[in-house]
Amino acid sequence: SNVKVTRFLWILVFLAPSIAAAQASTTSQNRTVILEVAAEDFDIAWRQEYLYLKVLSDGTSECQIVMRKSGDMRFEKADIRPVKRSLSEAELEQLHALLAQNDISRLDNTYKQRIAMMLDAGTAWHIRIPRINQTQEIHVVAFAPDAAKAQKRPYPTALLALGCTIEKIRGKAIGETIDTDDECRKVLPAQ
């Protein structure tokens, strides 16, 4: 009887890590990515990549804030600080509804900068929206709705809604009040 108990305890010792790993993967499988935006700040001489925004199915939003002590970004190593926030149920429902729109799923793969002929500095977004059949990817360079409209090259309404929503969620996550473009005020739900 003591041999059986000892054998059982040894089995538990060896299986416990496997059981814990299986439980952890089940938990992580319940939280899936519904929107991910990688950002790349750039100019002629440097590039800095970071997580602009990730939203999980449970409403968790994650961002990275790039912080530098001086103004010269090319030669200084950046401190990247992660930030997490939970979206409200209403915010999560609005995001799900937006991502489910046919106009969003039909957006082009690339939207180049629309406010000047040549762009040598700015921020590019690499947006990923996991779909049932495949992941939708959208590359946006220098999202600037008001400037694009002023140049008579406005964004499609679906891109405008998606980009403005991304900025709004990130702004709340990092605790910054985003100076929302007039074009964004037209497409964002009032809260």
Short mmCIF file of C-alpha atoms in Angstrom, two decimals, residues 23 30-31 47 57 59 61 69 78 81 86 95 118 123 126 130-131 137-139 151 155 157 167 169 174 182:
data_model
loop_
_atom_site.label_atom_id
_atom_site.label_comp_id
_atom_site.label_asym_id
_atom_site.label_seq_id
_atom_site.Cartn_x
_atom_site.Cartn_y
_atom_site.Cartn_z
CA GLN A 23 -3.95 24.22 -18.19
CA ASN A 30 -9.38 31.19 -24.53
CA ARG A 31 -7.71 34.58 -25.10
CA ARG A 47 13.87 52.77 -37.56
CA SER A 57 -10.69 38.55 -27.06
CA GLY A 59 -10.82 42.84 -23.72
CA SER A 61 -5.31 45.79 -24.63
CA LYS A 69 15.91 60.76 -22.55
CA ALA A 78 15.03 53.46 -26.38
CA ARG A 81 7.61 50.25 -21.45
CA SER A 86 -8.95 46.35 -20.06
CA LEU A 95 -14.46 46.92 -31.75
CA MET A 118 7.68 62.13 -50.49
CA THR A 123 5.04 56.11 -38.38
CA HIS A 126 1.26 46.94 -39.77
CA PRO A 130 -7.21 37.38 -37.58
CA ARG A 131 -10.14 36.08 -39.65
CA GLU A 137 -3.03 42.47 -43.10
CA ILE A 138 -3.13 46.20 -43.79
CA HIS A 139 -0.07 48.43 -44.04
CA GLN A 151 -5.00 67.35 -49.92
CA TYR A 155 -9.12 57.81 -46.69
CA THR A 157 -14.48 55.52 -44.50
CA GLU A 167 -5.66 55.66 -31.97
CA ILE A 169 -7.91 52.60 -27.81
CA ILE A 174 -1.34 54.80 -22.40
CA ASP A 182 -12.03 66.28 -37.17
#
